[in-house]
PDB file of C-alpha atoms in Angstrom:
ATOM      1  CA  PRO G   1      80.131 102.996  89.952  1.00  0.00           C
ATOM      2  CA  GLU G   2      81.642 106.296  88.090  1.00  0.00           C
ATOM      3  CA  GLN G   3      83.736 106.440  91.037  1.00  0.00           C
ATOM      4  CA  GLY G   4      85.860 103.663  90.420  1.00  0.00           C
ATOM      5  CA  MET G   5      89.574 103.688  90.451  1.00  0.00           C
ATOM      6  CA  GLU G   6      92.525 101.358  89.148  1.00  0.00           C
ATOM      7  CA  MET G   7      94.061 100.029  92.255  1.00  0.00           C
ATOM      8  CA  GLU G   8      97.566  98.243  92.365  1.00  0.00           C
ATOM      9  CA  THR G   9      97.223  94.535  93.929  1.00  0.00           C
ATOM     10  CA  ALA G  10     100.715  93.212  95.948  1.00  0.00           C
ATOM     11  CA  ASN G  11     101.968  91.458  93.060  1.00  0.00           C
ATOM     12  CA  THR G  12     101.831  95.020  91.116  1.00  0.00           C
ATOM     13  CA  SER G  13      99.143  94.337  88.636  1.00  0.00           C
ATOM     14  CA  LEU G  14      96.081  96.893  87.940  1.00  0.00           C
ATOM     15  CA  ASN G  15      92.507  96.557  88.640  1.00  0.00           C
ATOM     16  CA  ARG G  16      89.688  98.615  88.490  1.00  0.00           C
ATOM     17  CA  THR G  17      87.352  98.456  91.421  1.00  0.00           C
ATOM     18  CA  GLU G  18      83.536  98.522  90.895  1.00  0.00           C
ATOM     19  CA  GLY G  19      82.734 101.647  92.503  1.00  0.00           C
ATOM     20  CA  LYS G  20      82.738 103.462  95.795  1.00  0.00           C
ATOM     21  CA  LEU G  21      80.743 103.838  98.792  1.00  0.00           C
ATOM     22  CA  ALA G  22      80.948 107.100 100.161  1.00  0.00           C
ATOM     23  CA  ASN G  23      80.784 108.577 103.916  1.00  0.00           C
ATOM     24  CA  LEU G  24      79.923 104.856 105.430  1.00  0.00           C
ATOM     25  CA  PRO G  25      80.186 105.055 108.806  1.00  0.00           C
ATOM     26  CA  LEU G  26      82.233 102.859 110.654  1.00  0.00           C
ATOM     27  CA  THR G  27      82.314 102.005 114.020  1.00  0.00           C
ATOM     28  CA  ILE G  28      84.952 100.288 116.471  1.00  0.00           C
ATOM     29  CA  GLY G  29      84.366 100.258 120.076  1.00  0.00           C
ATOM     30  CA  PRO G  30      82.968 103.844 121.083  1.00  0.00           C
ATOM     31  CA  LEU G  31      84.791 105.230 118.158  1.00  0.00           C
ATOM     32  CA  THR G  32      82.753 106.162 114.315  1.00  0.00           C
ATOM     33  CA  VAL G  33      84.601 107.065 111.603  1.00  0.00           C
ATOM     34  CA  TYR G  34      82.791 107.931 107.904  1.00  0.00           C
ATOM     35  CA  VAL G  35      84.946 106.229 105.438  1.00  0.00           C
ATOM     36  CA  GLN G  36      85.670 105.883 101.832  1.00  0.00           C
ATOM     37  CA  ILE G  37      85.374 102.181 100.581  1.00  0.00           C
ATOM     38  CA  GLN G  38      86.057 101.153  97.044  1.00  0.00           C
ATOM     39  CA  VAL G  39      84.364  97.728  96.140  1.00  0.00           C
ATOM     40  CA  VAL G  40      86.259  95.496  94.182  1.00  0.00           C
ATOM     41  CA  LYS G  41      84.843  91.581  92.985  1.00  0.00           C
ATOM     42  CA  ASP G  42      86.090  88.660  94.857  1.00  0.00           C
ATOM     43  CA  SER G  43      88.429  90.225  97.231  1.00  0.00           C
ATOM     44  CA  PRO G  44      89.525  87.261  99.643  1.00  0.00           C
ATOM     45  CA  VAL G  45      88.993  89.648 102.643  1.00  0.00           C
ATOM     46  CA  ASP G  46      85.596  91.035 103.750  1.00  0.00           C
ATOM     47  CA  MET G  47      87.564  94.731 104.546  1.00  0.00           C
ATOM     48  CA  LEU G  48      91.337  95.925 104.075  1.00  0.00           C
ATOM     49  CA  LEU G  49      91.936  99.038 105.690  1.00  0.00           C
ATOM     50  CA  GLY G  50      94.749 101.119 104.467  1.00  0.00           C
ATOM     51  CA  MET G  51      96.718 104.075 105.083  1.00  0.00           C
ATOM     52  CA  PRO G  52      94.116 106.838 104.579  1.00  0.00           C
ATOM     53  CA  PHE G  53      91.868 104.772 107.488  1.00  0.00           C
ATOM     54  CA  SER G  54      95.193 104.499 109.706  1.00  0.00           C
ATOM     55  CA  THR G  55      96.090 108.342 109.210  1.00  0.00           C
ATOM     56  CA  LEU G  56      92.361 108.969 110.149  1.00  0.00           C
ATOM     57  CA  VAL G  57      92.287 107.167 113.344  1.00  0.00           C
ATOM     58  CA  GLN G  58      95.864 107.634 114.341  1.00  0.00           C
ATOM     59  CA  SER G  59      96.206 104.001 113.883  1.00  0.00           C
ATOM     60  CA  ARG G  60      98.905 101.182 115.733  1.00  0.00           C
ATOM     61  CA  TYR G  61      99.038  97.944 115.196  1.00  0.00           C
ATOM     62  CA  ASP G  62     100.823  95.464 117.669  1.00  0.00           C
ATOM     63  CA  THR G  63     101.567  91.950 115.867  1.00  0.00           C
ATOM     64  CA  PHE G  64     102.871  88.992 118.306  1.00  0.00           C
ATOM     65  CA  ASP G  65     104.869  86.010 117.421  1.00  0.00           C
ATOM     66  CA  ASP G  66     101.301  83.756 117.960  1.00  0.00           C
ATOM     67  CA  GLY G  67      99.968  85.737 115.160  1.00  0.00           C
ATOM     68  CA  PHE G  68      97.695  87.686 117.567  1.00  0.00           C
ATOM     69  CA  MET G  69      97.363  91.498 116.669  1.00  0.00           C
ATOM     70  CA  VAL G  70      95.971  94.318 118.664  1.00  0.00           C
ATOM     71  CA  LEU G  71      94.903  97.368 116.530  1.00  0.00           C
ATOM     72  CA  THR G  72      94.604 100.752 118.645  1.00  0.00           C
ATOM     73  CA  CYS G  73      93.013 103.700 117.187  1.00  0.00           C
ATOM     74  CA  ARG G  74      92.350 107.335 118.554  1.00  0.00           C
ATOM     75  CA  ASP G  75      89.747 109.497 118.034  1.00  0.00           C
ATOM     76  CA  PRO G  76      91.958 112.876 116.816  1.00  0.00           C
ATOM     77  CA  ASN G  77      89.337 115.204 117.218  1.00  0.00           C
TER      78      ASN G  77
END
């Protein structure tokens, strides 16, 4: 809890996170990365991947008219 932080939502309101889970292994296919997770109460999603994650795995998102999405991740190492 001492590593909680203020986060700005899409509607520009500010909310404090409950705290941080440090160095949590996240495996996507053959790729495992260690991420820092901010925990929030009553989130409408299981996990939200932001720009730090996208930068870490050099990701690319392709979205299609039918709502289908493909996430491509690269191991920069």
